Short mmCIF file of C-alpha atoms in Angstrom, two decimals:
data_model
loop_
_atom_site.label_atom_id
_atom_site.label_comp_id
_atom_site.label_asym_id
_atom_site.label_seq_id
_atom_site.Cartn_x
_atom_site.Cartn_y
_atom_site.Cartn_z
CA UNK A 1 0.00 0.00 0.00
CA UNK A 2 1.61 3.73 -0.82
CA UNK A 3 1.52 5.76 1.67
CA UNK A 4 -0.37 9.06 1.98
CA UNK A 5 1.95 12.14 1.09
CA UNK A 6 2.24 13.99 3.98
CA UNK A 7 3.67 17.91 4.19
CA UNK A 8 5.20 19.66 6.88
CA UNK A 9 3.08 22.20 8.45
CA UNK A 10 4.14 24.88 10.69
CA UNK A 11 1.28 26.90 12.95
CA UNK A 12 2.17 29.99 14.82
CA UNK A 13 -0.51 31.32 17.95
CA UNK A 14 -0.72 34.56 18.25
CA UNK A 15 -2.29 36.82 21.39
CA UNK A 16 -3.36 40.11 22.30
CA UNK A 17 -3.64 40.75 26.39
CA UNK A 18 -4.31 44.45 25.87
CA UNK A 19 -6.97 46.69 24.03
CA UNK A 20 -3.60 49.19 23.78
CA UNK A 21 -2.15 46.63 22.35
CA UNK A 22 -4.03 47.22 18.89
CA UNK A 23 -2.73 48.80 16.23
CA UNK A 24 -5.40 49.57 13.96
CA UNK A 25 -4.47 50.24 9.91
CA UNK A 26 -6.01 52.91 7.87
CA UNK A 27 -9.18 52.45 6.33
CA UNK A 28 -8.52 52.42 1.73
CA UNK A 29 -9.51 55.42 0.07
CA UNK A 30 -13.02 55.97 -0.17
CA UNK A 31 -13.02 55.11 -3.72
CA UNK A 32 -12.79 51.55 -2.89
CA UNK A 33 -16.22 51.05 -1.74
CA UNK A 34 -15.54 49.49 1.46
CA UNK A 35 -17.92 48.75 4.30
CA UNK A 36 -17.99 46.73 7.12
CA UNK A 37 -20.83 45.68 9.36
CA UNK A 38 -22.05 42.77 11.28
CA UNK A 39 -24.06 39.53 10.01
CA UNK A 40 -26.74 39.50 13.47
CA UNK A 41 -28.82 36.35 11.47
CA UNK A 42 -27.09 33.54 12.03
CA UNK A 43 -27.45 31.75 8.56
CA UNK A 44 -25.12 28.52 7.79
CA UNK A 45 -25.23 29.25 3.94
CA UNK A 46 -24.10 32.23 4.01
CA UNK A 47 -21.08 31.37 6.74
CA UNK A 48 -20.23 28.41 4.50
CA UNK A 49 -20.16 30.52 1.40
CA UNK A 50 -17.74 32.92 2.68
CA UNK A 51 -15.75 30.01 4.17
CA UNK A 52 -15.49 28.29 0.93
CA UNK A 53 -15.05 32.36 -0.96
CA UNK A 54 -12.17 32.61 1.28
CA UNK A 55 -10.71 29.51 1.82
CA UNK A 56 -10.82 27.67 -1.66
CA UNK A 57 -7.48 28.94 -2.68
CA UNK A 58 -5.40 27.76 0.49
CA UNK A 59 -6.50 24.61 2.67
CA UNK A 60 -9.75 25.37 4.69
CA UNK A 61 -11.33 21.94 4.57
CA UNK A 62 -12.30 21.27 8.02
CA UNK A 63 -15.59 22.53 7.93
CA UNK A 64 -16.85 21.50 4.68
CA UNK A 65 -18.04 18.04 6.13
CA UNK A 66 -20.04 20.13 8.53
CA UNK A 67 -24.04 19.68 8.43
CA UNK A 68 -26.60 22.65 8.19
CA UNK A 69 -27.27 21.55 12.20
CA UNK A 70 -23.73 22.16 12.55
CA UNK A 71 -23.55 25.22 11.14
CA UNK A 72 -26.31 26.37 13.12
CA UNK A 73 -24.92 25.39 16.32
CA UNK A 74 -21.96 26.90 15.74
CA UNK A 75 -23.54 30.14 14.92
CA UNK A 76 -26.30 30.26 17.63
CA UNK A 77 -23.75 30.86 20.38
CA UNK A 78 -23.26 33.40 22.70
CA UNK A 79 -21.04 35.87 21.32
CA UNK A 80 -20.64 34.52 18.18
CA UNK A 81 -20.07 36.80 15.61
CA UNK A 82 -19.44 37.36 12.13
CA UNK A 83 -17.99 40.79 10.28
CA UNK A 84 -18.29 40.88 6.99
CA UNK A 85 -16.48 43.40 4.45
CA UNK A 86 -18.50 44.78 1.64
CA UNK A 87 -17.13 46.58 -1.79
CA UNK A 88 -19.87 48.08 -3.52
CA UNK A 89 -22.64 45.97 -2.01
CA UNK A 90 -20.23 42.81 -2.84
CA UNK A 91 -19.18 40.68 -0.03
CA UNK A 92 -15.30 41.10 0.04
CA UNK A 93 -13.63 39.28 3.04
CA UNK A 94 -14.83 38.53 6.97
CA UNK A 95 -13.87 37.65 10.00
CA UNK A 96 -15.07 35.64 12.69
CA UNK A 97 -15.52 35.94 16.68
CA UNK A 98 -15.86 32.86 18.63
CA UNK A 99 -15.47 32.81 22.69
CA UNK A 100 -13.40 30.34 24.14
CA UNK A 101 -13.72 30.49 27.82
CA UNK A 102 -14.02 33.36 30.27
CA UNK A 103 -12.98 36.75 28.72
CA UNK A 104 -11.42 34.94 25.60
CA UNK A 105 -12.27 35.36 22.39
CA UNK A 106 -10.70 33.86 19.33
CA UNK A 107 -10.09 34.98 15.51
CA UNK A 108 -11.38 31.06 14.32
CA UNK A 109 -11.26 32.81 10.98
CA UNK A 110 -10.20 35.90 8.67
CA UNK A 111 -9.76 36.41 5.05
CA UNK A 112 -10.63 38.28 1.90
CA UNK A 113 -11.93 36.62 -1.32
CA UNK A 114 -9.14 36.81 -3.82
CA UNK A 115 -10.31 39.05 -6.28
CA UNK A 116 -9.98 42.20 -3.20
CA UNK A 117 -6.51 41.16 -2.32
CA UNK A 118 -4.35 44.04 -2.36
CA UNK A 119 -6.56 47.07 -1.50
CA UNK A 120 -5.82 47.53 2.19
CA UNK A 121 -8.84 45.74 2.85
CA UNK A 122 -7.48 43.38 4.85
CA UNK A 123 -5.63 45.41 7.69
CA UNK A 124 -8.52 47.61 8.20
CA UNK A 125 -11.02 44.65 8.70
CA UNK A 126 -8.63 43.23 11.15
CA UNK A 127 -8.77 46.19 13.29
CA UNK A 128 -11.95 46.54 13.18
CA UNK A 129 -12.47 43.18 14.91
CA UNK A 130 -9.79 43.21 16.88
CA UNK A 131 -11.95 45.96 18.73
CA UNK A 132 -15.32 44.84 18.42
CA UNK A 133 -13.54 41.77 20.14
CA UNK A 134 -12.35 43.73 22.59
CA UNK A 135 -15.73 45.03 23.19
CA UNK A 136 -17.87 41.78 22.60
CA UNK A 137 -18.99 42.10 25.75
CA UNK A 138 -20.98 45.11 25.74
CA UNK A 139 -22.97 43.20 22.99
CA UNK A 140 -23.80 39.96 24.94
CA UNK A 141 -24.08 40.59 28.89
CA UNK A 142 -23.74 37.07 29.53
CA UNK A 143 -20.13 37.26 28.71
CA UNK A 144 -17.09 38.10 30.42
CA UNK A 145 -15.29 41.29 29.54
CA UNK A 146 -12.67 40.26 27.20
CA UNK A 147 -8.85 39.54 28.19
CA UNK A 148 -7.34 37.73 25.64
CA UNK A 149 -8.19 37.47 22.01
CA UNK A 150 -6.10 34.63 19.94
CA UNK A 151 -5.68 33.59 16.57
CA UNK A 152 -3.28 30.95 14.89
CA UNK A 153 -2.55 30.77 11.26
CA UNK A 154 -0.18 28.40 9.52
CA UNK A 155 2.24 28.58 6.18
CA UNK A 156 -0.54 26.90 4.51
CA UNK A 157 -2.56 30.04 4.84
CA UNK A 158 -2.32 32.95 2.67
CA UNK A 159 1.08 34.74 3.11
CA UNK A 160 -0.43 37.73 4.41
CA UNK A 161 -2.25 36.50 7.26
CA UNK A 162 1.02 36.57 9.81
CA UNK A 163 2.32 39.22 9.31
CA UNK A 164 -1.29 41.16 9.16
CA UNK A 165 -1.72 39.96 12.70
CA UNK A 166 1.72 41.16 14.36
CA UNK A 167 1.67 44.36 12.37
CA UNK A 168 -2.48 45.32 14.46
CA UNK A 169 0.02 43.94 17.09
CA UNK A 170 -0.66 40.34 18.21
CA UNK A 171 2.24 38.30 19.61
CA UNK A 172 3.14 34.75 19.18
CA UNK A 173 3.25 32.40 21.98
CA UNK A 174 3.94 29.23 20.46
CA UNK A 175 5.35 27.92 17.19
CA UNK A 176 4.17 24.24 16.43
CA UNK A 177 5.47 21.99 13.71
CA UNK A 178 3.75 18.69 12.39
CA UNK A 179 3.76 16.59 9.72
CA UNK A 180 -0.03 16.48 8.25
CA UNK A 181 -1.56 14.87 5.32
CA UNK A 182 -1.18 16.27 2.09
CA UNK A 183 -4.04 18.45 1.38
CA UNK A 184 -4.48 20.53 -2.22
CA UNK A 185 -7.13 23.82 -1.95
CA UNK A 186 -9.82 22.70 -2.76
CA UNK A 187 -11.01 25.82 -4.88
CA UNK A 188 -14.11 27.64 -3.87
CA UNK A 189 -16.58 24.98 -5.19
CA UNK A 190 -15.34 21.36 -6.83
CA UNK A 191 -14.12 21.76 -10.21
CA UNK A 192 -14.14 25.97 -10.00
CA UNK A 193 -10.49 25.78 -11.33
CA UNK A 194 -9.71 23.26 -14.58
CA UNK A 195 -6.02 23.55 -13.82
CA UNK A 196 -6.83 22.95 -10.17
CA UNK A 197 -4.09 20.30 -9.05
CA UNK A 198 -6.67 17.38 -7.78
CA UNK A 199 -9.92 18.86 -10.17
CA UNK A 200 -11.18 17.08 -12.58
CA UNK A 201 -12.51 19.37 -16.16
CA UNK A 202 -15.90 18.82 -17.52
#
């Protein structure tokens, strides 16, 4: 039997322990079009959408198992909240809030669909939930005031993503390497690409 390929994958955890601690980038120019605001219905298709928007090109696969009643669970928590970034009505990029435990909070995931890479979109949406993390809270009284927000990202992610984080100053905390299956991106729906290593053209 051959064995499954397997790629070395290194994950860095980041932290921020201090609302001072942010460092919040310039919105674009106006001309881009951007706007921000929160998704307050939790709806799985549209979560899984931008998931798959986002993710396709790199190696978010986890959830795409993941049931509607999954979805919805995940969604109809406390606290749980999702930002999304708009250009011209379009949705461009979000980010997710999820609490962890008492006055934690966690980045499970951030991105920008390809086609807005490169417009200082990113930074900028960061920032933005970096403090509406900071003030989750004041949203949902059953929570703790936040403490701690974290995030981790890997070199399987896009190459921006780590150094986005440090520069709206997180800090890493730990550095973990493992050896995981081989995994191509799966593309933002099966078969989107031709030339997608793994797709199959019809």
């Amino acid at each position: 039997m051959t064995a499954q390929p397997t790629v070395t994958v290194t994950t860095w955890y980041l932290e921020q322990t201090s609302p001072d601690a942010l460092r919040p980038s310039p919105a674009p120019p106006a001309s881009v079009g951007l706007t921000v605001s929160r998704a307050e219905a939790a709806y799985p298709a549209f979560n899984r959408f931008l998931y798959t928007a986002v993710g396709g090109d790199w190696t978010w696969t986890d959830r795409l198992p993941w049931t509607h009643r999954q979805w919805e669970q995940y969604l109809n928590r406390d606290g749980m909240e999702t930002w999304v970034a708009w250009v011209r009505s379009t949705p461009a990029g979000y980010l997710e809030l999820s609490p962890t435990g008492p006055g934690e909070v966690e980045i499970a995931y951030f991105g920008l669909v390809p086609a807005f890479h490169g417009q200082r979109i990113g930074g900028h949406l960061l920032s933005l939930g970096l403090a509406r993390a900071w003030d989750l809270a004041d949203r949902w009284p059953a929570l703790s005031p936040t403490r701690r927000i974290w995030v981790h990202t890997c070199d399987q992610d896009g190459p921006a993503a780590l150094p986005n984080y440090e520069s709206r100053g997180m800090t890493r905390y730990d550095t973990r390497t493992t050896q995981e299956p081989l995994t191509h991106p799966p593309g933002p729906w099966p078969h989107a690409y031709r030339d997608h290593p793994g797709s199959t053209p019809h």
